XYZ file of C-alpha atoms in Angstrom:
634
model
C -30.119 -271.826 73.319
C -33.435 -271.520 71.358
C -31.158 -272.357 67.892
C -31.803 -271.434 64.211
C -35.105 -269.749 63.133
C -36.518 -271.491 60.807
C -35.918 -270.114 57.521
C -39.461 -270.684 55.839
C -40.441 -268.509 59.424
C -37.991 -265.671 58.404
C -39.807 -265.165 54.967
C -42.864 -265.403 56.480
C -41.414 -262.448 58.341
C -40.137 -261.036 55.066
C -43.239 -261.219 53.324
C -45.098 -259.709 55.790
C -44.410 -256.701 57.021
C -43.822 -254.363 53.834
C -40.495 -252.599 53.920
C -42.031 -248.811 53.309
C -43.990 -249.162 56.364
C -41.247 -250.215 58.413
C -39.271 -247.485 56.563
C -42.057 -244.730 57.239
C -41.588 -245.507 61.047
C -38.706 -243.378 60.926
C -38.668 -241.304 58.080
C -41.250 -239.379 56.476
C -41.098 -240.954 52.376
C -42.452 -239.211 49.493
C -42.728 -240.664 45.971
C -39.759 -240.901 44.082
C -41.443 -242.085 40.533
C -41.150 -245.631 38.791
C -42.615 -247.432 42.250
C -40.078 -245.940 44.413
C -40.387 -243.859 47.198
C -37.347 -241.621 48.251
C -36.298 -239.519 51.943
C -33.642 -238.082 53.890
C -31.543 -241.232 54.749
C -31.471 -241.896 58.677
C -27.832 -243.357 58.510
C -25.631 -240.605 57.344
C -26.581 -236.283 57.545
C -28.005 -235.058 54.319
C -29.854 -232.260 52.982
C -31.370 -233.979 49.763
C -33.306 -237.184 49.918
C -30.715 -239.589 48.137
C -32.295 -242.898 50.490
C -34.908 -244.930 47.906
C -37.143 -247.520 48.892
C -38.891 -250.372 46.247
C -41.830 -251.480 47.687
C -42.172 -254.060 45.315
C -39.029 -255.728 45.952
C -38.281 -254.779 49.500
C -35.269 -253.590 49.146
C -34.215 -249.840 50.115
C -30.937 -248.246 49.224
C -29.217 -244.956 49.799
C -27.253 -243.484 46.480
C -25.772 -241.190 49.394
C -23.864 -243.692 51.480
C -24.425 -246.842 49.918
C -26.492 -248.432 52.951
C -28.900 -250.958 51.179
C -30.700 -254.285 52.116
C -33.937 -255.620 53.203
C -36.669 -254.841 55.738
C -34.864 -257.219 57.852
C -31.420 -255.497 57.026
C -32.810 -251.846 57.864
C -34.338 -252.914 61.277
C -30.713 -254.343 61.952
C -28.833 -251.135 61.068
C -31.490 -248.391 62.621
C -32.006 -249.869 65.810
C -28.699 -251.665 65.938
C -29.990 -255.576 66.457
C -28.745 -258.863 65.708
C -30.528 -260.874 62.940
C -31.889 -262.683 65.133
C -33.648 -259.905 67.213
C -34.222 -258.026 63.756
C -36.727 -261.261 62.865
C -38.125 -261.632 66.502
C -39.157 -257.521 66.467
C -40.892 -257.786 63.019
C -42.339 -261.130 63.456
C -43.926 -259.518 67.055
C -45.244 -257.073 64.791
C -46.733 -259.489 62.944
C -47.955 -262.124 65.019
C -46.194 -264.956 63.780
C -44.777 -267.609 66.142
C -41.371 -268.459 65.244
C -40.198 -271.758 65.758
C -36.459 -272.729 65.945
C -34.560 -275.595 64.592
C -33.320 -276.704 67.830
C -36.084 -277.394 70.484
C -39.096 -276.636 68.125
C -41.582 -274.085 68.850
C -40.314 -271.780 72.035
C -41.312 -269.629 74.042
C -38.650 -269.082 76.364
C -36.096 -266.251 76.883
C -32.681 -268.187 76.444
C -32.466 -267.359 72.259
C -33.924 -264.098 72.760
C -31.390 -261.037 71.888
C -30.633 -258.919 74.701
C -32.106 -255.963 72.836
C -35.514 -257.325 72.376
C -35.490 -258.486 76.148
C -34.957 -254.797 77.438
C -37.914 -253.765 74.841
C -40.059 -256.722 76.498
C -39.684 -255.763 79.655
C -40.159 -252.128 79.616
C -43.437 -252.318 77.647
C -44.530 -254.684 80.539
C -43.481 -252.198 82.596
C -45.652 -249.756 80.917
C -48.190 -251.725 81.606
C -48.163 -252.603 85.186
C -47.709 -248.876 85.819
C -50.550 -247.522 83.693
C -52.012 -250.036 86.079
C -51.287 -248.937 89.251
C -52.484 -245.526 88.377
C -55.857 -246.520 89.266
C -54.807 -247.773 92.495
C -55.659 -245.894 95.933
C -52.119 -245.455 96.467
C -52.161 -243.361 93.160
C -54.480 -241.000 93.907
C -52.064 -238.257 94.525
C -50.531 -239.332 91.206
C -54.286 -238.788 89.618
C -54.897 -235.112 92.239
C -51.076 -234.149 89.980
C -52.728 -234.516 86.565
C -56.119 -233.221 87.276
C -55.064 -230.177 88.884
C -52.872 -229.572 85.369
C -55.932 -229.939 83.422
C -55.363 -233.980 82.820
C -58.379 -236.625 82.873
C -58.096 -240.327 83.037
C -58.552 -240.528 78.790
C -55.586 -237.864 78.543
C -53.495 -240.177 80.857
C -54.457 -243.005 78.900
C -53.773 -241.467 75.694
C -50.115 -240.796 76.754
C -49.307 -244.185 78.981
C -48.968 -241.791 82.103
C -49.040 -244.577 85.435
C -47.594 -244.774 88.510
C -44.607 -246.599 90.171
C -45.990 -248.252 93.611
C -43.663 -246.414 96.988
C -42.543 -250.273 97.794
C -39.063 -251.365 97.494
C -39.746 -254.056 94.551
C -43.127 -254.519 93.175
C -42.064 -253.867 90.085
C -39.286 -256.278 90.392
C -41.223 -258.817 91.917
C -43.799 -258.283 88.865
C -41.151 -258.748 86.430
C -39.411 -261.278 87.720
C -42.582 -263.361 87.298
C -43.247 -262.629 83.838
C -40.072 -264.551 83.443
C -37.201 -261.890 83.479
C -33.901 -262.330 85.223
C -32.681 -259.743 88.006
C -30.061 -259.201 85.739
C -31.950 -258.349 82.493
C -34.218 -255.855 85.017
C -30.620 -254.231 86.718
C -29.337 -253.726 82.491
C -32.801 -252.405 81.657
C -32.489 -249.793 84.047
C -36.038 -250.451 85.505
C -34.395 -252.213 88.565
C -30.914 -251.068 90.698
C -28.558 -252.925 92.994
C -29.338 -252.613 96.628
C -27.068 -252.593 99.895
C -27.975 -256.237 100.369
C -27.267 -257.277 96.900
C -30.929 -258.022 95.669
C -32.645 -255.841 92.978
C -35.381 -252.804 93.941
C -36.609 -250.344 92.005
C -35.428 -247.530 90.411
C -38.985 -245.893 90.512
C -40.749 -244.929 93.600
C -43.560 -243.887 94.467
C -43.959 -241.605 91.405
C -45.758 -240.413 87.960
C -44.517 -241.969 85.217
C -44.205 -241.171 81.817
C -43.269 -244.084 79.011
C -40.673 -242.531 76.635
C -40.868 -243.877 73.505
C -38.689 -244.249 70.211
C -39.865 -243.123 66.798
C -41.183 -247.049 66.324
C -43.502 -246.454 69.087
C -41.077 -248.855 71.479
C -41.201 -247.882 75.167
C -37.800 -247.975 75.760
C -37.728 -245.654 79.014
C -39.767 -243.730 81.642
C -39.802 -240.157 82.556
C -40.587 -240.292 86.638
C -42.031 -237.229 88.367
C -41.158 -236.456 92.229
C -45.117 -236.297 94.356
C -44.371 -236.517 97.556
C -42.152 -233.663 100.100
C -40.202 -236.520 101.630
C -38.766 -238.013 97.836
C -35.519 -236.873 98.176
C -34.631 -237.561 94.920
C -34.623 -234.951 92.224
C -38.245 -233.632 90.638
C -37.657 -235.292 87.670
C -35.825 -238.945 87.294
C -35.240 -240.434 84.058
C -34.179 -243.593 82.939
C -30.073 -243.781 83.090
C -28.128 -244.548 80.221
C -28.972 -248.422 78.271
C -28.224 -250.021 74.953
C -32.028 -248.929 74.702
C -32.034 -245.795 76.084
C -30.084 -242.936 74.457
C -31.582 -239.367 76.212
C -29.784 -237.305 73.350
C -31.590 -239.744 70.844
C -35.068 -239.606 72.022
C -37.455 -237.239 71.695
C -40.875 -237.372 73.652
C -43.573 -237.476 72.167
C -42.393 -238.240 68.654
C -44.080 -241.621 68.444
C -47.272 -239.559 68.629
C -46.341 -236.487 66.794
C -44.136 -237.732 63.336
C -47.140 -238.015 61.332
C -48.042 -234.883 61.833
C -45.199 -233.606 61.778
C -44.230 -235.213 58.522
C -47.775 -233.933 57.114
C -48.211 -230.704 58.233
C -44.017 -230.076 57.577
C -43.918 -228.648 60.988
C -42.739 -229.558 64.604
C -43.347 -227.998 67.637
C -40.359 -228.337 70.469
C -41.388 -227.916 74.174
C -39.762 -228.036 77.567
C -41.403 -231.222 79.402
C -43.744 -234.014 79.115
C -46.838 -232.440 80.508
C -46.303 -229.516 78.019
C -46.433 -232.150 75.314
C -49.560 -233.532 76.933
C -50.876 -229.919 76.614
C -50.343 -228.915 73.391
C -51.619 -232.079 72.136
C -54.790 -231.860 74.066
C -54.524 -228.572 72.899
C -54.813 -229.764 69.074
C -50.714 -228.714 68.117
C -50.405 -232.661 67.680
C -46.950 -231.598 66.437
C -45.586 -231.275 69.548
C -42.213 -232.914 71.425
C -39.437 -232.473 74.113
C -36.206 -233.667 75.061
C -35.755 -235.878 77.927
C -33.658 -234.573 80.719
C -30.933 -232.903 77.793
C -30.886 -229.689 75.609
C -32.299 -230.027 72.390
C -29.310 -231.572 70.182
C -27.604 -233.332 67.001
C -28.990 -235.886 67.073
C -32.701 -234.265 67.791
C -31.877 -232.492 64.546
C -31.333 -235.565 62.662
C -34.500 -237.246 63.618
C -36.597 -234.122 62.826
C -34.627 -233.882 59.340
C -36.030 -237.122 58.454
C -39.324 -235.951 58.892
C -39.683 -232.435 57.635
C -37.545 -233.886 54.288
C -36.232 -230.977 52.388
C -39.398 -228.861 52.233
C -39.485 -225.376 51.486
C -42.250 -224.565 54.307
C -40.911 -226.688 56.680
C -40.751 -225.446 60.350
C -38.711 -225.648 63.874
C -40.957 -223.637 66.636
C -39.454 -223.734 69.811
C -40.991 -222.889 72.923
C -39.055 -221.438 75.934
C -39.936 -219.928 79.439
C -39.321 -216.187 79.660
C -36.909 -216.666 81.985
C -32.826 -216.412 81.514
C -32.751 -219.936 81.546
C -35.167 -220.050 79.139
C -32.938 -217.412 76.860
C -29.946 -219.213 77.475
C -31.659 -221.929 76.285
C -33.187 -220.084 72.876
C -29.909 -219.356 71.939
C -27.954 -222.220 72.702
C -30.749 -223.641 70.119
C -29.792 -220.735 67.972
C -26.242 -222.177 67.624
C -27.751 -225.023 65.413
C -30.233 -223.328 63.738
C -28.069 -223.681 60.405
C -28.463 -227.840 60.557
C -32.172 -227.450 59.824
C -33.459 -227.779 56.537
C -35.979 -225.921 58.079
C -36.851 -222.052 59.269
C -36.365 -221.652 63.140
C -38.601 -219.882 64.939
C -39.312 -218.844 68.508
C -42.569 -218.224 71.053
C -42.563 -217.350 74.911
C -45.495 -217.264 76.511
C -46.714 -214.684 78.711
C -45.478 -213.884 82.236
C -43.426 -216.743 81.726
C -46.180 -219.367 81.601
C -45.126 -222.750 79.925
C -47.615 -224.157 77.641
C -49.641 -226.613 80.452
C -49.911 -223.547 82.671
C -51.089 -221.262 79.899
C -53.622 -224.120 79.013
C -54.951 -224.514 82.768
C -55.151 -220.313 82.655
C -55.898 -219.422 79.195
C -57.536 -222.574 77.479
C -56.944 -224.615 74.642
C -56.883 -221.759 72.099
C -54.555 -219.604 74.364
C -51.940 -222.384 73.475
C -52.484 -222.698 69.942
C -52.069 -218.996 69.697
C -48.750 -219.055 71.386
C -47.743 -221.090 68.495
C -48.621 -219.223 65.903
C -47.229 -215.563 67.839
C -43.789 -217.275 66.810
C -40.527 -215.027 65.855
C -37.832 -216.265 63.615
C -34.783 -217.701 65.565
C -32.565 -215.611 64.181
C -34.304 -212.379 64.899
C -34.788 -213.253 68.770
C -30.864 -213.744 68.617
C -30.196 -210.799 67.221
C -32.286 -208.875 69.382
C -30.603 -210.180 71.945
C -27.386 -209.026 70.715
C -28.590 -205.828 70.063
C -29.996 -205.379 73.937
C -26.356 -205.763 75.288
C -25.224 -202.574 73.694
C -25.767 -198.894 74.555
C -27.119 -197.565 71.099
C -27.590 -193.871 72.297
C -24.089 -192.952 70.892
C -21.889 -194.284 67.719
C -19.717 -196.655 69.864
C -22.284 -198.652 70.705
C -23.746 -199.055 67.715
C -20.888 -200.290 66.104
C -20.035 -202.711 68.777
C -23.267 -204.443 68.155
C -23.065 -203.905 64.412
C -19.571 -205.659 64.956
C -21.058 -208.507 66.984
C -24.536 -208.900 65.029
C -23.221 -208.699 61.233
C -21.168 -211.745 61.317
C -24.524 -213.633 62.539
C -26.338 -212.360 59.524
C -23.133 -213.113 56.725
C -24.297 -216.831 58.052
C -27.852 -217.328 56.978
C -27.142 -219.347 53.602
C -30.106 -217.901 51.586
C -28.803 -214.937 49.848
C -32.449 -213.279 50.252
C -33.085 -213.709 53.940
C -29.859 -212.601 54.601
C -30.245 -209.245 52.628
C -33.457 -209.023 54.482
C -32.395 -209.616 57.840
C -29.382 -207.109 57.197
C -32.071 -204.332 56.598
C -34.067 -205.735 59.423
C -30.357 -205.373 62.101
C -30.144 -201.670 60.308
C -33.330 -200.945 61.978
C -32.828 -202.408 65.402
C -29.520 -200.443 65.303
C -31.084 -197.278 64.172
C -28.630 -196.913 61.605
C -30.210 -195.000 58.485
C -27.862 -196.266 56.018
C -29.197 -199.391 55.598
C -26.965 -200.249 52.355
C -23.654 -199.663 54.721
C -25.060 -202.396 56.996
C -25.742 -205.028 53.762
C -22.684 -204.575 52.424
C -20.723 -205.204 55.604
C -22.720 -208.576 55.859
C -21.891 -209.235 52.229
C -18.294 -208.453 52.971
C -18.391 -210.828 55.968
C -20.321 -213.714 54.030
C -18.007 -213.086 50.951
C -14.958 -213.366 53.155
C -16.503 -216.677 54.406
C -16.891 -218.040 50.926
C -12.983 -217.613 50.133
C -11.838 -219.417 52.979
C -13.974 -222.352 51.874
C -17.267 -221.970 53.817
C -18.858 -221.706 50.389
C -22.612 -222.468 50.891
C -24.801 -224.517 49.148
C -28.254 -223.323 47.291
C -30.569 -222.374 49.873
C -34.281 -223.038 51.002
C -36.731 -220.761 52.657
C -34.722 -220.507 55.708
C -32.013 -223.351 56.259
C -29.402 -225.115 54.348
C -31.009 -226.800 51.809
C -29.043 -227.764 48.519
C -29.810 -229.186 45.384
C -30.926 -232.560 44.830
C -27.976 -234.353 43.518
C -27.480 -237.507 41.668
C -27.250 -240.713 42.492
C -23.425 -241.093 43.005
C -21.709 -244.059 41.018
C -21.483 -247.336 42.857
C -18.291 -248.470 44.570
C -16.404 -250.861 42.504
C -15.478 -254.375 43.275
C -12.063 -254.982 44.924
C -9.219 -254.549 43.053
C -11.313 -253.573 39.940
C -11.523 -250.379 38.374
C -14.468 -247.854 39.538
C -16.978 -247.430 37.300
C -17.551 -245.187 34.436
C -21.490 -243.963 34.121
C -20.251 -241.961 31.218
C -19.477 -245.175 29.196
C -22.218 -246.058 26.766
C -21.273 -249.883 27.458
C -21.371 -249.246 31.224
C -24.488 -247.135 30.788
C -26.272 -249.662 28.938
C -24.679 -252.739 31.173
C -26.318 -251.164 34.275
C -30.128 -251.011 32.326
C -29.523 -254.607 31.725
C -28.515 -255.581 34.979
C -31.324 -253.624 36.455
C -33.802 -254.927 34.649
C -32.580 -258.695 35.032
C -32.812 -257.855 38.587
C -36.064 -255.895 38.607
C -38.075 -257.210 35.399
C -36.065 -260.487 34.932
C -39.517 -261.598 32.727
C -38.731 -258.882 30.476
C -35.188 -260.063 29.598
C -35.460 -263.799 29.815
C -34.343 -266.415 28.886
C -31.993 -264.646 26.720
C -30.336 -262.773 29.382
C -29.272 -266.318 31.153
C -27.374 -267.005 28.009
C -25.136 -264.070 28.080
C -21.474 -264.416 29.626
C -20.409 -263.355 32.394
C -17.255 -261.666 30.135
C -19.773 -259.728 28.099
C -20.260 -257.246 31.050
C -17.135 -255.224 30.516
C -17.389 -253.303 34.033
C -15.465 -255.908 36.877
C -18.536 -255.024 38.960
C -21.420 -255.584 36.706
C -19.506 -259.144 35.524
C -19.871 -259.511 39.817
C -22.988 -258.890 39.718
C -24.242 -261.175 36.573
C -22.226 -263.767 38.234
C -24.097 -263.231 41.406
C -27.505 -263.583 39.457
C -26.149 -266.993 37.273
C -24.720 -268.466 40.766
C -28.737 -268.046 42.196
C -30.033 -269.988 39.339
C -30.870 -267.462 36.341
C -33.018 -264.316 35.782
C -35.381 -267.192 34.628
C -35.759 -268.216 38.511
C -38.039 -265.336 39.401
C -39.711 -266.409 42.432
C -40.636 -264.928 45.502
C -36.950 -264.808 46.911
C -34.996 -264.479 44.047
C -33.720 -260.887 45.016
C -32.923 -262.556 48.306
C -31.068 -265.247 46.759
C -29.032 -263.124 44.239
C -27.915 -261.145 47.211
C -26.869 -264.666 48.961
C -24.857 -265.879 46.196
C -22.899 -262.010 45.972
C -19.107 -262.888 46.990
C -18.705 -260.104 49.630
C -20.349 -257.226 50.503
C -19.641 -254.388 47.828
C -21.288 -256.773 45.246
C -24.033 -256.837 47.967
C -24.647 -253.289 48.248
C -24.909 -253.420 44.041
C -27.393 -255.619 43.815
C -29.215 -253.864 46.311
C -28.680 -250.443 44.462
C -29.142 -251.449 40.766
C -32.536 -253.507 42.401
C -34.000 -250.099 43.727
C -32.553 -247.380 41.108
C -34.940 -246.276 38.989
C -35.212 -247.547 35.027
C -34.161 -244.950 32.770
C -37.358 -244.942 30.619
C -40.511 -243.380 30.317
C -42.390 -247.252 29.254
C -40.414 -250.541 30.509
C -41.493 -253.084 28.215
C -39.946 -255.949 25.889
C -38.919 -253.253 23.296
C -36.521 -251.470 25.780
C -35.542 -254.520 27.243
C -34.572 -255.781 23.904
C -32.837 -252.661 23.135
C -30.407 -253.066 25.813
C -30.263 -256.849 25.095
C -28.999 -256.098 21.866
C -26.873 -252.962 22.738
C -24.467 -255.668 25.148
C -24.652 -258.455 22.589
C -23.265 -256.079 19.470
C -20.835 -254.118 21.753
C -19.604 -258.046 22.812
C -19.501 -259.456 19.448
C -17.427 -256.078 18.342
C -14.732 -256.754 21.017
C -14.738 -259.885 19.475
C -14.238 -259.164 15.435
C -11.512 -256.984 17.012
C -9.808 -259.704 18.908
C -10.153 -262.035 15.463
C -8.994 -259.498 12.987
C -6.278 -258.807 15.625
C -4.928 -262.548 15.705
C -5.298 -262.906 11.331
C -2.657 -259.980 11.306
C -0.449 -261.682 13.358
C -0.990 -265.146 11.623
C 0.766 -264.008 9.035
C 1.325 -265.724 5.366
C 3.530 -268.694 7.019
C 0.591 -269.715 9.338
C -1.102 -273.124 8.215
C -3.688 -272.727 5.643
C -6.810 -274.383 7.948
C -5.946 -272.491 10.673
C -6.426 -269.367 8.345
C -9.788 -271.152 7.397
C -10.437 -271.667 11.143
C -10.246 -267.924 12.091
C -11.394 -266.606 8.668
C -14.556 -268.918 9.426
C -15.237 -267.533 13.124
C -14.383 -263.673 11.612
C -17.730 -264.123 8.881
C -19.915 -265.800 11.750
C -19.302 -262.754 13.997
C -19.661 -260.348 11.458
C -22.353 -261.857 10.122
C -24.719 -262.329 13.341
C -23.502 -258.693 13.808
C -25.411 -257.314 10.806
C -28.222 -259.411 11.917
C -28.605 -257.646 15.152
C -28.450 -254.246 13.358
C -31.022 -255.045 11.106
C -33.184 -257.470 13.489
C -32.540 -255.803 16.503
C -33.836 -258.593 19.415
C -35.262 -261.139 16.894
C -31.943 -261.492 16.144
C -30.593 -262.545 19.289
């Protein structure tokens, strides 16, 4: 085993590749005020960004779900790695050689995390195939993407190569960059023959590098040339702890940031239509890899588009009834975008490359912008099943269409789209058609479908709060409506956040003076990693360390990233909330003294009236001085 990484390597890997750009890999971030930048969080569904990230501490957390942590922490949830492989990805990223405590510097594959090997060897992959597309074998590989309107910089530009018609060049290749026959078989790039030995699973065919939203290849696309490929016309990569088909998206590695700039994506059939559109100029443009267009497509787009009023789904479909099917099976989960769904076919049942090859570049851009609203192909569709010549048949499709419209969220798109299904109907009384959808989307609402506010076209609600952390276990949940626990929480944030601001009086305040179980976790987390005086590079890092479990964890995380409730942080609001946890401490205090006088009683011994009578004027006495002195009189 390779051993330990050394730990001045991993914050050297820390320091330097800056959480929001590791963040912005897969999730479009917008500014969130105070140095924080905010999005849709990519580990549970939501329609309002509650995920935060603090650039200047490196530390993201979601108000949402609680998730929270480091770069190193994120990399480890998202793409599901070890800590291990989490430090090997980034430090790749950043060229820094890694060296381990057991067997120094290393370069070998035994330590590596299985993960990171099936990355490794697909991107070589990538490589020896772009490759061989310049081979002579290839050139009916080179004939397929010239006659679709595809030069060499185009194939370049996407990774397009070509898997050699031999039973294991790849393999062979592979295997002498150092990978076993067994990481190749788990990768998917190799399969188990008759005789027992690895061969390819690629052929004699074009091949596309599928990518994740990190820009990792993490699969191929493989296109049939030749009559006598039995094989289907397209193969894809089967099923790998890399390789999710109904979590992938092609394209998207090339397409986010547009996508996340110009609030708009662009959903195709196939990978040359991709190629097309983006030679094309719609640089917004993606497609599913060998599955319909899903959950979990919707989740990655979310994270993109945010929760932006103009934001836009265009999907593109063949004119054919596979390619309706397909429109409204799409249809079904047009309410899970925060985004208005719309649809284009193009001509005579063209598909974007063909249009391209026929029409030109601007032939495709315009089939983008011809769009229809999702819901309004649906309905139209609806509407063509029925015989509308006579009353009957109107009402059927009234009956079958209305319940559609009572969906759509917005309370203005629906009124408009009910007018909009009078028409198509030919129904003249346009009010008895929008107050049967109100009806319908009333009768929703009581039996607890109530929608949220709406957006321009989706279901978008309301930004909401921050929710209140989770409490320690065992101790009560916290109370954000308490002035102490409101004014505990500044502290602790700004011990955590601006410990300069706060010290070194903060390090002299007890860990009982923190009246909330998991704020008194929380100072005691920040005492056990030497003091708010300690601010160095890791001292974040090291609070987190000393936390007792993870739920104090996740609060340190969350009260380092939450934003300080004022409009200038400086040493007067830091001493404000100094003084506001002293006094409220020293109160509980004269309390507890007068309390134990009372029961003294007249038969108590006369110094131990002195004793407590002495310690009851202190208090109350360094209480007036805070009043009056505010933090000089700490």
């Amino acid at each position: 085993m390779a051993g330990r990484i050394n730990d001045d390597d991993v914050k050297a890997v820390r320091d330097a590749v800056p959480i929001d750009a590791v963040v912005s890999e897969y999730l479009q971030l917008r500014n969130a005020g105070g140095g924080n930048l905010k999005g849709l969080c990519p580990f549970h569904d939501e329609k309002s960004p509650s995920f935060q990230v603090s650039p200047s501490k490196g530390f993201y957390h979601c108000f949402g779900c609680q998730a929270g942590g480091d770069t190193l922490d994120f990399i480890m949830k998202i793409d599901h790695l070890s800590f291990s492989e989490a430090v090997e990805r980034l430090a790749g990223q950043a060229g820094i050689t890694l060296r381990y405590e057991e067997g120094g510097y290393t370069a070998g594959t035994s330590g590596r995390g299985e993960r990171i090997r099936l990355v490794e060897a697909h991107k070589a992959a990538a490589l020896f195939y772009a490759e061989q597309l310049g081979g002579a074998e290839a050139e009916i590989g080179r004939r397929f993407l010239a006659e679709r309107g595809f030069d060499q910089a185009a194939a370049e530009h996407f990774g397009v190569g070509y898997s050699p018609a031999g039973w294991d060049h790849l393999t062979r290749f592979l295997r002498g960059k150092g990978f076993t026959d067994k990481e190749l078989v788990t990768s998917g790039l190799a399969q188990d023959s008759r005789s027992g030995k690895p061969i390819d699973r690629f052929r004699g065919r074009l091949m596309w590098p599928i990518r994740d939203i990190s820009g990792e290849v993490v699969g191929f696309g493989a296109r049939r040339l030749r009559d006598d490929d039995n094989g289907p016309k397209y193969l894809n990569t089967p099923e790998t702890a890399i390789y999710k088909k109904s979590q992938v998206l092609y394209g998207i590695d090339l397409a986010k940031k547009e996508i996340a700039k110009t609030s708009r994506a662009v959903v195709v059939e196939g990978y040359t239509d991709v190629m097309a559109c983006h030679m094309a100029g719609v640089t917004t443009a993606i497609a599913t890899c060998g599955t319909a267009f899903g959950g979990d497509h919707i989740k990655i787009l979310r994270r993109l588009l945010m929760d932006n009023a103009t934001a836009e789904v265009i999907f593109t479909f063949d004119g054919d009834a596979a390619g309706q099917k397909a429109a409204l099976r799409a249809f079904e989960d047009d309410q899970k975008f925060a985004a208005e769904t719309s649809i284009t076919i193009a001509p005579d049942g063209m598909d974007p490359c063909d249009l391209r090859l026929a029409q030109g570049d601007a032939a495709v851009s315009g089939l983008v912008e011809s769009r229809t609203p999702l819901f309004e192909f649906a309905l139209r569709h609806i509407v063509s099943r029925h015989n509308l010549e006579n009353p009957a048949g109107r009402a059927a499709a009234l009956d079958e269409a209305a319940p559609i419209v009572a969906n759509i969220k917005n309370i203005a798109i629906q009124h408009e789209s009910a007018v909009q299904l009078a028409g198509m109907l030919g129904i003249r009384d346009e009010q008895f058609v929008v107050k049967r959808v109100a009806q319908l989307a009333r009768w929703a609402r009581e039996r607890g479908n109530q929608p949220q506010q709406q957006g321009r076209g989706g279901n978008r609600s309301l930004e909401s709060a921050p929710s209140a952390p989770a409490a320690v276990p065992g101790g009560p949940a916290l109370n954000l409506r308490s002035p102490a626990h409101r004014t505990e929480r500044e502290l602790l944030k700004l011990a955590l956040q601006r410990p300069a601001l706060v010290s070194p009086a903060f390090d002299a305040y007890g860990i009982d003076e923190f009246t909330a179980p998991p704020y008194a976790a929380v100072r005691q987390a920040i005492q056990d990693a030497g003091g708010a005086a300690q601010d160095t590079d890791d001292y974040l890092i090291r609070v987190r360390e000393a936390a007792p479990n993870d739920t104090v964890r996740a609060l340190v995380t969350e009260l380092a990233v939450e934003a300080i409730h004022a409009k200038t942080v400086d040493e007067v609001y830091a001493g404000v909330q100094l003084v506001q946890v002293r006094l409220r401490a020293v109160d509980r205090r004269v309390h507890e003294v007068q309390g134990t006088m009372s029961r003294l009683g007249p038969q108590a011994p006369p110094e131990q009236h002195a004793a407590v009578q002495e310690e009851l004027w202190v208090l109350q006495q360094y209480g007036r001085r805070l009043r009056n002195r505010g933090a000089e009189g700490l």
